[in-house]
PDB file of C-alpha atoms and ligand atoms in Angstrom:
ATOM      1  CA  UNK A   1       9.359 -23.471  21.459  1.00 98.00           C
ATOM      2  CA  UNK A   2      12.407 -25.130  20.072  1.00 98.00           C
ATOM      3  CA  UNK A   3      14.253 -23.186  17.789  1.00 98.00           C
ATOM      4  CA  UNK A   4      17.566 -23.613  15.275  1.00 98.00           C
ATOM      5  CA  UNK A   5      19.503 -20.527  14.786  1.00 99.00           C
ATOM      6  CA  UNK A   6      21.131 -21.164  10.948  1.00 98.00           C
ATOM      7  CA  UNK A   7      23.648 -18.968  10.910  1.00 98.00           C
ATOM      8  CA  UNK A   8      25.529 -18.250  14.388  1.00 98.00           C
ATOM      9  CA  UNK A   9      27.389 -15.036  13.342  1.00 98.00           C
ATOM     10  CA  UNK A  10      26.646 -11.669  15.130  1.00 98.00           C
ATOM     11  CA  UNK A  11      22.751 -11.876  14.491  1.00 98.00           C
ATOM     12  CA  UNK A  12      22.669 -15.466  15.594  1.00 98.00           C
ATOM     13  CA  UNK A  13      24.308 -15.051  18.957  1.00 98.00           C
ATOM     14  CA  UNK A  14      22.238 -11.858  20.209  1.00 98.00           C
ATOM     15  CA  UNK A  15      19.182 -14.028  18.924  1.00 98.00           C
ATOM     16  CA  UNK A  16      20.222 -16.749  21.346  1.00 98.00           C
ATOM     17  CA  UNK A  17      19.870 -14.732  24.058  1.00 98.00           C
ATOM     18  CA  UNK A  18      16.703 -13.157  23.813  1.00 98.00           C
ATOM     19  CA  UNK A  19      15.442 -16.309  22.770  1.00 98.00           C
ATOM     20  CA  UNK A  20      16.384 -18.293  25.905  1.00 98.00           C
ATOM     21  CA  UNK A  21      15.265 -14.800  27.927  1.00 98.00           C
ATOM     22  CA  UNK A  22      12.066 -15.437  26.525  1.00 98.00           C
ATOM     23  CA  UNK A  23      12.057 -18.867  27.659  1.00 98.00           C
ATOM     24  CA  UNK A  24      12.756 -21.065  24.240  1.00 98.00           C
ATOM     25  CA  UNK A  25      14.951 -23.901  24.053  1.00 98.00           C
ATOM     26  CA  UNK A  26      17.949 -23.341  21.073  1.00 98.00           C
ATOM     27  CA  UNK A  27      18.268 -26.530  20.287  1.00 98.00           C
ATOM     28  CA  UNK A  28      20.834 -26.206  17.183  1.00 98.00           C
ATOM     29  CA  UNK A  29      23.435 -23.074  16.603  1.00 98.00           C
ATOM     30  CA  UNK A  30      24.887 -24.208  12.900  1.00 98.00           C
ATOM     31  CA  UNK A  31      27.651 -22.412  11.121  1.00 98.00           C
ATOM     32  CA  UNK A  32      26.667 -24.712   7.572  1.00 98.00           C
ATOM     33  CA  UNK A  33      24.015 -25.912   5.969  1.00 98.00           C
ATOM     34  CA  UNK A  34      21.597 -27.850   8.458  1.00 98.00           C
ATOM     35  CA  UNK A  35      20.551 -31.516   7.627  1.00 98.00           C
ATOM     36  CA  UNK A  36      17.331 -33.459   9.010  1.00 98.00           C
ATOM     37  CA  UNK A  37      19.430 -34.623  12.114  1.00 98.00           C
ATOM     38  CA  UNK A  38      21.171 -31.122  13.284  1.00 98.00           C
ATOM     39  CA  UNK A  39      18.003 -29.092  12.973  1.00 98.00           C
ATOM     40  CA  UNK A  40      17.619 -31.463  15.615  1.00 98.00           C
ATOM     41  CA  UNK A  41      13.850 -31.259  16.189  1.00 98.00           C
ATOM     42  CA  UNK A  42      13.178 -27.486  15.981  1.00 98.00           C
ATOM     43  CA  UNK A  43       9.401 -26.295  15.609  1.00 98.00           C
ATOM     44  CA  UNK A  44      10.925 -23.072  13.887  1.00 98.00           C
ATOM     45  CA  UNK A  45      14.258 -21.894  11.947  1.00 98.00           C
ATOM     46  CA  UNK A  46      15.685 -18.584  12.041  1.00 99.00           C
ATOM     47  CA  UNK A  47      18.325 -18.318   9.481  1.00 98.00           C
ATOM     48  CA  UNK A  48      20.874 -15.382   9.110  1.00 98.00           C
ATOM     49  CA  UNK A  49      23.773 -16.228   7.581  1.00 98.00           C
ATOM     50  CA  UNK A  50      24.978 -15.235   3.831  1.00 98.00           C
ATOM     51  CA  UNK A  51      23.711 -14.373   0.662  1.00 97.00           C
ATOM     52  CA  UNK A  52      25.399 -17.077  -1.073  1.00 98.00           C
ATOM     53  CA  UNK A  53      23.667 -20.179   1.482  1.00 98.00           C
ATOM     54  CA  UNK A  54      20.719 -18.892   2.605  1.00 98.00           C
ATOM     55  CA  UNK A  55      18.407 -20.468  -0.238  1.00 98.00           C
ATOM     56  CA  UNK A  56      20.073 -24.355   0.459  1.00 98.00           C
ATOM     57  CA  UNK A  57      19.326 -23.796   4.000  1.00 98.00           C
ATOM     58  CA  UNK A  58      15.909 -22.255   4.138  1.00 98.00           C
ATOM     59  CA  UNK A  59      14.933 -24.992   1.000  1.00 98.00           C
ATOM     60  CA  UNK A  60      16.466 -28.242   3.571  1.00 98.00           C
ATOM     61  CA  UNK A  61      14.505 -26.652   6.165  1.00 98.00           C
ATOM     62  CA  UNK A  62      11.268 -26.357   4.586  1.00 98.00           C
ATOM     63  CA  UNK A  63      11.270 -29.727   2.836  1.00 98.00           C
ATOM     64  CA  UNK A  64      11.896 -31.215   6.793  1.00 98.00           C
ATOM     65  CA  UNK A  65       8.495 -29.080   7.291  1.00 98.00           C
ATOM     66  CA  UNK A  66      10.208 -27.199   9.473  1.00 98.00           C
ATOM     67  CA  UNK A  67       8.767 -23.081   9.325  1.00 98.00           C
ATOM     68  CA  UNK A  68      11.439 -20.768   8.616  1.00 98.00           C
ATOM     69  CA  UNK A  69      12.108 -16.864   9.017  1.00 98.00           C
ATOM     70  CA  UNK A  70      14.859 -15.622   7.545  1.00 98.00           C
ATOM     71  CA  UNK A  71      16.669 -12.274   7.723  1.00 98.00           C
ATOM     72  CA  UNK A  72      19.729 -12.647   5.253  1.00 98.00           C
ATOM     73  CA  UNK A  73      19.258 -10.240   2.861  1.00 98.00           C
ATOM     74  CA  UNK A  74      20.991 -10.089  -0.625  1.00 97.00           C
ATOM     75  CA  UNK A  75      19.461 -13.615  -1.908  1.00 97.00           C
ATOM     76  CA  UNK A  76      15.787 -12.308  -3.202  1.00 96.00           C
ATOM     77  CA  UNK A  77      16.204 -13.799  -7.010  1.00 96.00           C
ATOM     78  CA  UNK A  78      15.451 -16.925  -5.678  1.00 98.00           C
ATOM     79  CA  UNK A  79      12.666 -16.028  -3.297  1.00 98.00           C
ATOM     80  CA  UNK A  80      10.079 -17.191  -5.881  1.00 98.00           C
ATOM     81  CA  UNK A  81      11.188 -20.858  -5.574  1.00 98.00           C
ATOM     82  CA  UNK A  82      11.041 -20.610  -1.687  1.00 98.00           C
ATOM     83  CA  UNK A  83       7.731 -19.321  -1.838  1.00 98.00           C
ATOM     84  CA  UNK A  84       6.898 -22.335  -4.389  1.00 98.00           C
ATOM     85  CA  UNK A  85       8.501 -24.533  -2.203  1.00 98.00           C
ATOM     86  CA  UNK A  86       6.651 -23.272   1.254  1.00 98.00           C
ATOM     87  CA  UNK A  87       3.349 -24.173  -0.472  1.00 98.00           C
ATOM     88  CA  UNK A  88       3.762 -27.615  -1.743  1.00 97.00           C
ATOM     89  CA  UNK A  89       5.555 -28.472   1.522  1.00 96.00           C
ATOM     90  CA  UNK A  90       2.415 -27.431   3.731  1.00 96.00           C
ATOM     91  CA  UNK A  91       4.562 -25.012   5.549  1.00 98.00           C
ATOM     92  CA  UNK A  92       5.769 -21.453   6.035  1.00 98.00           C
ATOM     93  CA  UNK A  93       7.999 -18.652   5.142  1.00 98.00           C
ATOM     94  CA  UNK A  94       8.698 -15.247   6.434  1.00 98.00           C
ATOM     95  CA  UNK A  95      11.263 -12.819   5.261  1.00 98.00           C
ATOM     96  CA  UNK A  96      12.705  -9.603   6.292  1.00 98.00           C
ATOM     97  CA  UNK A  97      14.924  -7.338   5.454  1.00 98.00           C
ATOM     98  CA  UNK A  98      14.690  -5.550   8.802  1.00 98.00           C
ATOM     99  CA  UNK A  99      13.117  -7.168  11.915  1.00 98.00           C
ATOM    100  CA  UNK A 100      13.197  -3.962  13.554  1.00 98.00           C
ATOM    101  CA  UNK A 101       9.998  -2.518  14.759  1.00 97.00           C
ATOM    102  CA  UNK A 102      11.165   0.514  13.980  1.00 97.00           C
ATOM    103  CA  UNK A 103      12.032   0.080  10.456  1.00 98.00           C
ATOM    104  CA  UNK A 104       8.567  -1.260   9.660  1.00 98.00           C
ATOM    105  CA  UNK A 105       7.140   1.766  10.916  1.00 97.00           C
ATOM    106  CA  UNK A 106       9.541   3.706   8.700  1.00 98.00           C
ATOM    107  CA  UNK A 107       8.534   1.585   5.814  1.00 98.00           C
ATOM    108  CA  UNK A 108       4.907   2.108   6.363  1.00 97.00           C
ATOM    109  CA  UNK A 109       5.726   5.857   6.603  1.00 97.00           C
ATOM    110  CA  UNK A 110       7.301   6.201   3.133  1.00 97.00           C
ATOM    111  CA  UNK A 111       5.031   4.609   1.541  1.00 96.00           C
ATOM    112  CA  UNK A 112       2.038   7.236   2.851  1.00 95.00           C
ATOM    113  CA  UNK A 113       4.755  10.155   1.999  1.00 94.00           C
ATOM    114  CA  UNK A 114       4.928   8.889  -1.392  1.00 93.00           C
ATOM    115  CA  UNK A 115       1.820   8.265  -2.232  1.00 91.00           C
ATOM    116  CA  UNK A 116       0.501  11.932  -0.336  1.00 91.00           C
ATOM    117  CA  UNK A 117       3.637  13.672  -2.817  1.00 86.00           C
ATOM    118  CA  UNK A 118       2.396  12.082  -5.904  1.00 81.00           C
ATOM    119  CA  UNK A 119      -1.225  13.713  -5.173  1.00 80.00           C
ATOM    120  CA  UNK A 120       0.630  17.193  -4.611  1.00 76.00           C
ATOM    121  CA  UNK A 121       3.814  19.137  -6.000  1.00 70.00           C
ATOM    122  CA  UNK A 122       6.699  17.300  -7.955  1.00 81.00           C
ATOM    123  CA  UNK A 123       9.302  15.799  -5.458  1.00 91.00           C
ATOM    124  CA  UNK A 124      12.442  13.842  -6.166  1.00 94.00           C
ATOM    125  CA  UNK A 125      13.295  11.282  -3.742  1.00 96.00           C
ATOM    126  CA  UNK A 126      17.163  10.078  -2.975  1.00 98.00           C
ATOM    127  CA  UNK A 127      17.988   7.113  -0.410  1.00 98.00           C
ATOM    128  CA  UNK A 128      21.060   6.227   1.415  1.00 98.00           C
ATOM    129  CA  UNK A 129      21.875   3.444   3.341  1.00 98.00           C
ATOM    130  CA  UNK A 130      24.811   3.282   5.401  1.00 98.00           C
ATOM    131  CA  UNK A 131      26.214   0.107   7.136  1.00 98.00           C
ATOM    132  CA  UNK A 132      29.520  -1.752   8.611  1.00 98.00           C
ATOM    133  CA  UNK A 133      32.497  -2.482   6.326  1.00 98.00           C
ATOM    134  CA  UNK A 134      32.014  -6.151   6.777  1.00 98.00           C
ATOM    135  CA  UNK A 135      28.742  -6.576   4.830  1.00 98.00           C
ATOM    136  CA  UNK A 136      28.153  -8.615   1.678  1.00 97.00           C
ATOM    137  CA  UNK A 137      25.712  -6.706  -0.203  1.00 97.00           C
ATOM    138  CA  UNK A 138      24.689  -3.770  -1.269  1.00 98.00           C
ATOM    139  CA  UNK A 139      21.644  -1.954  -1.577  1.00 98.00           C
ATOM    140  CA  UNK A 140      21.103  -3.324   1.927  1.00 98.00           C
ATOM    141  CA  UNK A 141      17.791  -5.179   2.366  1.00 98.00           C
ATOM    142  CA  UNK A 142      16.315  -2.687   3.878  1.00 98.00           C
ATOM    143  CA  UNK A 143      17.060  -0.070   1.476  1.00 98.00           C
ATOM    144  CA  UNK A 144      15.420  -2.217  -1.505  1.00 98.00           C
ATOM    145  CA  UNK A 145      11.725  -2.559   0.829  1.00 98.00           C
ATOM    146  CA  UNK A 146      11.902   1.290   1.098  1.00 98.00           C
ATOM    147  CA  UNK A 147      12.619   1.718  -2.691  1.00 98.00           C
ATOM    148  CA  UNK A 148       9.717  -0.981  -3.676  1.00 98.00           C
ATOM    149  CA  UNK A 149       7.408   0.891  -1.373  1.00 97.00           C
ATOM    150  CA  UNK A 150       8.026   3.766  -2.845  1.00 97.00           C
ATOM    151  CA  UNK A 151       8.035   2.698  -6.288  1.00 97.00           C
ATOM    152  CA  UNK A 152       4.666   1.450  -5.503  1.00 96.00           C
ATOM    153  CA  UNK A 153       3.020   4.711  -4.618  1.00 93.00           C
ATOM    154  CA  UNK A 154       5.083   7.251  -7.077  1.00 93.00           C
ATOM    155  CA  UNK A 155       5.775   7.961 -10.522  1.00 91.00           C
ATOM    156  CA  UNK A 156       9.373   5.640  -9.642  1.00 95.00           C
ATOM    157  CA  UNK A 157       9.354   2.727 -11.469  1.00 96.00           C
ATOM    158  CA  UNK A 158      12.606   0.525 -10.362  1.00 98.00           C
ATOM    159  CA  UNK A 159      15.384   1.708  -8.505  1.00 98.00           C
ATOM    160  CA  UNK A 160      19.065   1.426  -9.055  1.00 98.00           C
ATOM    161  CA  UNK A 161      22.503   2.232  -6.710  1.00 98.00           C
ATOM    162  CA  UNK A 162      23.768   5.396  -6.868  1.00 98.00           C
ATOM    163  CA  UNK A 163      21.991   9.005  -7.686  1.00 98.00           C
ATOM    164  CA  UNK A 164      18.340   8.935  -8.871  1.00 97.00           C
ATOM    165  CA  UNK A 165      17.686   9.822 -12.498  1.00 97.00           C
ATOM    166  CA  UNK A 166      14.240   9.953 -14.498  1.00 94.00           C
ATOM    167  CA  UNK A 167      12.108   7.095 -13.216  1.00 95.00           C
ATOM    168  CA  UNK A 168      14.959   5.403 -11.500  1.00 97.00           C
ATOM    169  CA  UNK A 169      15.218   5.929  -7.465  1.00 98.00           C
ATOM    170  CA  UNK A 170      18.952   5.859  -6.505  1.00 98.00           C
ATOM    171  CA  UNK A 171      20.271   4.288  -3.764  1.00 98.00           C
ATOM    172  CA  UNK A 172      23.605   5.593  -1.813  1.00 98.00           C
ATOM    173  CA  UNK A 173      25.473   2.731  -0.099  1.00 98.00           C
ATOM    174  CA  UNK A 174      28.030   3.663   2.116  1.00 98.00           C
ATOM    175  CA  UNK A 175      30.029   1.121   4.314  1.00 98.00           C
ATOM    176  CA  UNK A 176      31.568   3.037   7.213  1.00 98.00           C
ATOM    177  CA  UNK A 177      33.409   1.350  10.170  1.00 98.00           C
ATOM    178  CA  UNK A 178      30.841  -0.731  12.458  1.00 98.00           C
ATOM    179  CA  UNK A 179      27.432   1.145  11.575  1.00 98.00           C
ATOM    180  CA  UNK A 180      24.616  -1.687  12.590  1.00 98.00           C
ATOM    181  CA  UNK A 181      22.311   0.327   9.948  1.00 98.00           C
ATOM    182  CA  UNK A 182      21.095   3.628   8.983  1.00 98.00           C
ATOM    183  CA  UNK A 183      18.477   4.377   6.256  1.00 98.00           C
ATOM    184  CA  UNK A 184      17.824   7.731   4.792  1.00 98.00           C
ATOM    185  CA  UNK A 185      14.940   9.244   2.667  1.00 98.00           C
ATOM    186  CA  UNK A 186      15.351  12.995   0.745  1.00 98.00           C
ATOM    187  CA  UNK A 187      12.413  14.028  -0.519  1.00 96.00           C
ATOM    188  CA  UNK A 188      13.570  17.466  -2.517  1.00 94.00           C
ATOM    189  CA  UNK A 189      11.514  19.604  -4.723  1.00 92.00           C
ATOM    190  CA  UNK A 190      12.339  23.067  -5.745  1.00 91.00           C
ATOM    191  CA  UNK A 191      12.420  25.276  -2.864  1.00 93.00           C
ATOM    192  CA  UNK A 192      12.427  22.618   0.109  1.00 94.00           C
ATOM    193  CA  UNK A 193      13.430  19.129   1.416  1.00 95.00           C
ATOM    194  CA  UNK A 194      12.431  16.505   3.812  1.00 95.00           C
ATOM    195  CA  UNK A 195      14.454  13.908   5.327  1.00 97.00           C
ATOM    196  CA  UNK A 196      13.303  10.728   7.259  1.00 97.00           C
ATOM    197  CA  UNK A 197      15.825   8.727   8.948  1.00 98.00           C
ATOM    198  CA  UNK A 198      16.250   5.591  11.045  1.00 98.00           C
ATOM    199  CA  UNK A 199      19.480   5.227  12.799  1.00 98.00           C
ATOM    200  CA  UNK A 200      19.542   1.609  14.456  1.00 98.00           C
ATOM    201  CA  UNK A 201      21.830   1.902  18.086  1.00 98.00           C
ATOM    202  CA  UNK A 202      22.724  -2.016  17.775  1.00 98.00           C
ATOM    203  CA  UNK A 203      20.847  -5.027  16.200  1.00 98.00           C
ATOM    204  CA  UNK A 204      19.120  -6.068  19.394  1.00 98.00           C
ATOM    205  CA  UNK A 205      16.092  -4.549  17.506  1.00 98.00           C
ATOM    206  CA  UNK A 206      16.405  -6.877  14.577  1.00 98.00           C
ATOM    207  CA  UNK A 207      16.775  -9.960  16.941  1.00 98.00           C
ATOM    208  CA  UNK A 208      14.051  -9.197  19.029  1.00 98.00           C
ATOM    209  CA  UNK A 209      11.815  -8.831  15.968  1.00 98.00           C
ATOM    210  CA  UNK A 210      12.703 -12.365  14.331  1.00 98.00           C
ATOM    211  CA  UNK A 211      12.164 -13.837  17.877  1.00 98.00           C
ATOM    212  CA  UNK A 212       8.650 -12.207  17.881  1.00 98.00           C
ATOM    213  CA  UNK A 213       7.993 -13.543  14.233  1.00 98.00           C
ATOM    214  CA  UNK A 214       9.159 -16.606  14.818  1.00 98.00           C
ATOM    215  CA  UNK A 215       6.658 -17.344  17.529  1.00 98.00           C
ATOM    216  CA  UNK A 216       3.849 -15.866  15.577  1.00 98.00           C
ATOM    217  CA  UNK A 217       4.736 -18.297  12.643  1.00 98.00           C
ATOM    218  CA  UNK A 218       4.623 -21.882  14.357  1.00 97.00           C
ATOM    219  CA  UNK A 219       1.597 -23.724  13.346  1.00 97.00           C
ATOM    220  CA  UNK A 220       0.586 -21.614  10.455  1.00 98.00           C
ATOM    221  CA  UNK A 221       0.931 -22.286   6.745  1.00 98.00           C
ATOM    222  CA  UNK A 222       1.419 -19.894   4.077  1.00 98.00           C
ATOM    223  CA  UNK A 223       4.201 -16.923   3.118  1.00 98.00           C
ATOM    224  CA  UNK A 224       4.156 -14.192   5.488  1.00 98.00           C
ATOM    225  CA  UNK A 225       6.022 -10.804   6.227  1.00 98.00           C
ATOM    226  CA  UNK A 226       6.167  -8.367   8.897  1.00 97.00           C
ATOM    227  CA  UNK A 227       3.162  -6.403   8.150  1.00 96.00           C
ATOM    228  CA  UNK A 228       1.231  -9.711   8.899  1.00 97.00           C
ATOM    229  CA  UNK A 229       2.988 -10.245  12.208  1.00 97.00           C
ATOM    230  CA  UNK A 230       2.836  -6.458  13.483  1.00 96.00           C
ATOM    231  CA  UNK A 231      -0.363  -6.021  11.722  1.00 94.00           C
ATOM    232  CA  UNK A 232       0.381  -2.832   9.963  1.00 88.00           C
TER     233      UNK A 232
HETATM  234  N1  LIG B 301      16.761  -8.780   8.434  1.00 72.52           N
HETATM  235  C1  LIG B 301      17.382  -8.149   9.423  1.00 72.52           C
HETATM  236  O1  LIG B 301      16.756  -7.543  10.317  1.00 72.52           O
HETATM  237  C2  LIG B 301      18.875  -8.234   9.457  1.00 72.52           C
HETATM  238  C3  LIG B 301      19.528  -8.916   8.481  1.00 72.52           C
HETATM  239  N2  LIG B 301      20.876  -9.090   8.546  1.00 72.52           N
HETATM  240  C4  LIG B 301      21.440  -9.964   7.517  1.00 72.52           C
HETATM  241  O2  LIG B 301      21.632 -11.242   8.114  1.00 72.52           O
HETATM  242  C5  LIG B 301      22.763 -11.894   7.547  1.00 72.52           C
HETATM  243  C6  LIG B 301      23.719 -12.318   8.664  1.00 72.52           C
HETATM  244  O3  LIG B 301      24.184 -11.181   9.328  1.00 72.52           O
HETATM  245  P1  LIG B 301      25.297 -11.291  10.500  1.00 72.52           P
HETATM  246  O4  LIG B 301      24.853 -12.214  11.559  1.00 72.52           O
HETATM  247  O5  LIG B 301      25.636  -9.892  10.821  1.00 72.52           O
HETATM  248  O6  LIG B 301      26.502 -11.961   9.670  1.00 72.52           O
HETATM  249  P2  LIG B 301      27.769 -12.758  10.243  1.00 72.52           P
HETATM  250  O7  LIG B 301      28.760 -12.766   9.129  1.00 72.52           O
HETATM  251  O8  LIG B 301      28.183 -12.205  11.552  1.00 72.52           O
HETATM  252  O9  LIG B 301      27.225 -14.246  10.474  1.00 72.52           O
HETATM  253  C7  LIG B 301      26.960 -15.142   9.441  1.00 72.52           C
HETATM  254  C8  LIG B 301      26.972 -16.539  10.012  1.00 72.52           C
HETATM  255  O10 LIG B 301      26.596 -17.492   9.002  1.00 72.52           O
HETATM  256  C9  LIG B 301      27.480 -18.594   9.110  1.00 72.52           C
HETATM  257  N3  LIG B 301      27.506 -19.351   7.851  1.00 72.52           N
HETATM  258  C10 LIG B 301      28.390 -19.328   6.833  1.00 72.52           C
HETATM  259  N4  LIG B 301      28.035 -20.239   5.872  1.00 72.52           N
HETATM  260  C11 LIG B 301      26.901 -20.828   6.335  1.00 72.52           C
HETATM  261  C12 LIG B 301      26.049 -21.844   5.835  1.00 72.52           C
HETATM  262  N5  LIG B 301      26.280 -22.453   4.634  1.00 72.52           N
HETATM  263  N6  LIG B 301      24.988 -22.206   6.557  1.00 72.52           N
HETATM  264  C13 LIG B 301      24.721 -21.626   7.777  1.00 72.52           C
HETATM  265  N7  LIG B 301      25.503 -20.663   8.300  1.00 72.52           N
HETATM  266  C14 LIG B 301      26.568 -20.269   7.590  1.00 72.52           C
HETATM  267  C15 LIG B 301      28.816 -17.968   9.465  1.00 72.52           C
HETATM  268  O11 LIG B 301      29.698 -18.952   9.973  1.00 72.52           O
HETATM  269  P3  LIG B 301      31.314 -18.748   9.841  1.00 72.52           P
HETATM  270  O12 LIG B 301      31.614 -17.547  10.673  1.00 72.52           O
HETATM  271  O13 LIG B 301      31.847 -20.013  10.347  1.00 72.52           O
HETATM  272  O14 LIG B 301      31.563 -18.500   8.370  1.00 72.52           O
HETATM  273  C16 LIG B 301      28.336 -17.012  10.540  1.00 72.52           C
HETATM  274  O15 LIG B 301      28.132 -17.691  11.744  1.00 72.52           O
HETATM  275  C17 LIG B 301      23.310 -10.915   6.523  1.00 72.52           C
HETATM  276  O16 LIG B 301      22.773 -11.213   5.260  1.00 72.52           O
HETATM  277  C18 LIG B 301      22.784  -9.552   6.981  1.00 72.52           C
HETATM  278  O17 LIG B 301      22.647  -8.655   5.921  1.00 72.52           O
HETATM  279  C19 LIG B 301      21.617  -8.578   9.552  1.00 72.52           C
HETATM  280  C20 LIG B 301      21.021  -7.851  10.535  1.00 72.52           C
HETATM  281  C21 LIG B 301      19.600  -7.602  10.562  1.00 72.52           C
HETATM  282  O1  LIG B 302      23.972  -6.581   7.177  1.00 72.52           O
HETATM  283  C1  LIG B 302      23.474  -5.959   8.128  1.00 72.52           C
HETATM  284  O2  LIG B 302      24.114  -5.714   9.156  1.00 72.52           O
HETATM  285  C2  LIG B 302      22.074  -5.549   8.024  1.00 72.52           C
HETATM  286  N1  LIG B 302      21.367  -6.007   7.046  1.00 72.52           N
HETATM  287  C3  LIG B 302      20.000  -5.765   6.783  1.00 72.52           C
HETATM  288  C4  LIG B 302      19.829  -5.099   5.446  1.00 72.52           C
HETATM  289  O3  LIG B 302      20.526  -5.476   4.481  1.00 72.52           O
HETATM  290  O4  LIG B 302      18.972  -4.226   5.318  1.00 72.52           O
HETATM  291  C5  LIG B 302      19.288  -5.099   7.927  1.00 72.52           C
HETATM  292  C6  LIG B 302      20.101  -4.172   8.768  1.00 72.52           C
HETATM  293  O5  LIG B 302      20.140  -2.919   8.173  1.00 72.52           O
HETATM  294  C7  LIG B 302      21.473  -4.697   9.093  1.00 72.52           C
END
């Protein structure tokens, strides 16, 4: 498979390597927005770079037919119009906030808690996210999935940063050092709490995920996420 990393920051470069250890060909590493002639042939995108360019770049990518997963997070106002744009282009789109197989098990997870504490006694739930001082956004992307799962399966019914009030799920997000990403879920009620956490060691697990979804994705049409890939 030939593959263009968009984006060749810290995610782009472990990507790289797991891609050409899983024998793919990179055949573009771009640091800007790609054109027709640097995507340079690919058969798939993966695009991690900033909030602020990843709609150009997924859009130039689709409209060269060219499938796309994406893990830059912070952009979602606009994911709408990609979607749009995936189907009249005959092609496909895949985000996520967190490639991690992990993660997607954790997401999966709080949605069953939720939905098994709505049935029983009155919880209030709390997240917190904490991540590297370099990072552009904030909730983190992964923070946000958790909330919406959430929000589907309780009496939640948007979420908002900081503490949770009424129907509104708080988010806590810290930026500490060079923390590749840790997500937190307090479930409290009146005489207990539980916690669920994922503490990611490095992002190898978010580049090894995109790598997996990006060879599920070539030569299907449509907009996908993880749960289609892992199945869940
Ligand atoms: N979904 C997931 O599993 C994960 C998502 N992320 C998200 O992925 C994104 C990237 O993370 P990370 O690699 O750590 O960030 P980095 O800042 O390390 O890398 C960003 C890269 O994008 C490049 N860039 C800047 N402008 C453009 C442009 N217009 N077109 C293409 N590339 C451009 C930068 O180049 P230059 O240095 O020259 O400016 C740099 O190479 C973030 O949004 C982050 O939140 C991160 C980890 C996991
Ligand atoms: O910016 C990061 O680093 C990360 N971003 C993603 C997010 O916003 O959830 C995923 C991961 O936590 C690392």
């Amino acid at each position: 498979m030939k593959i263009a990393l968009v984006g060749y920051g810290k995610m782009g470069k472990i990507i790289d390597e797991i891609s050409q250890s899983r024998g793919h060909e990179v055949v573009a590493r771009l640091r800007e927005t790609p054109t027709k002639d640097s995507l340079n042939g690919a058969d798939v995108a993966i695009e991690f770079s900033n909030p602020e360019a990843a709609f150009e770049n997924i859009k130039v990518c689709l409209e060269n037919h060219i499938p796309v997963i994406c893990g830059t997070t912070g952009w979602l106002d606009k994911k709408p119009e990609i979607e749009k744009i995936t189907l009249e282009q005959d092609t496909a789109f895949l985000y996520g906030s967190n490639f991690s197989l992990g993660v997607n098990l954790f997401f999966a997870l709080n949605e069953n808690l939720a939905k098994l504490m709505s049935k029983t006694t009155e919880y209030s739930v709390q997240l917190e996210e904490i991540h590297h001082i370099h990072k552009l956004d904030a909730p983190s992307g992964t923070a946000i999935s958790i909330a919406e799962g959430i929000i589907e399966n309780s009496k939640y019914e948007a979420w908002k940063l900081d503490e949770t009030k009424d129907k509104e799920l708080g988010i806590f997000a810290i930026r500490e050092d060079e923390v590749p990403g840790t997500h937190s879920v307090f479930y409290r009620s009146e005489v207990d709490e539980i916690e669920i956490k994922h503490t990611a060691f490095n992002r190898n697990g978010f580049a090894l995920g995109a790598v997996i979804a990006a060879e599920w994705i070539v030569g299907k049409q449509g907009v996908f996420s993880m749960k289609d890939v892992l199945g869940l």
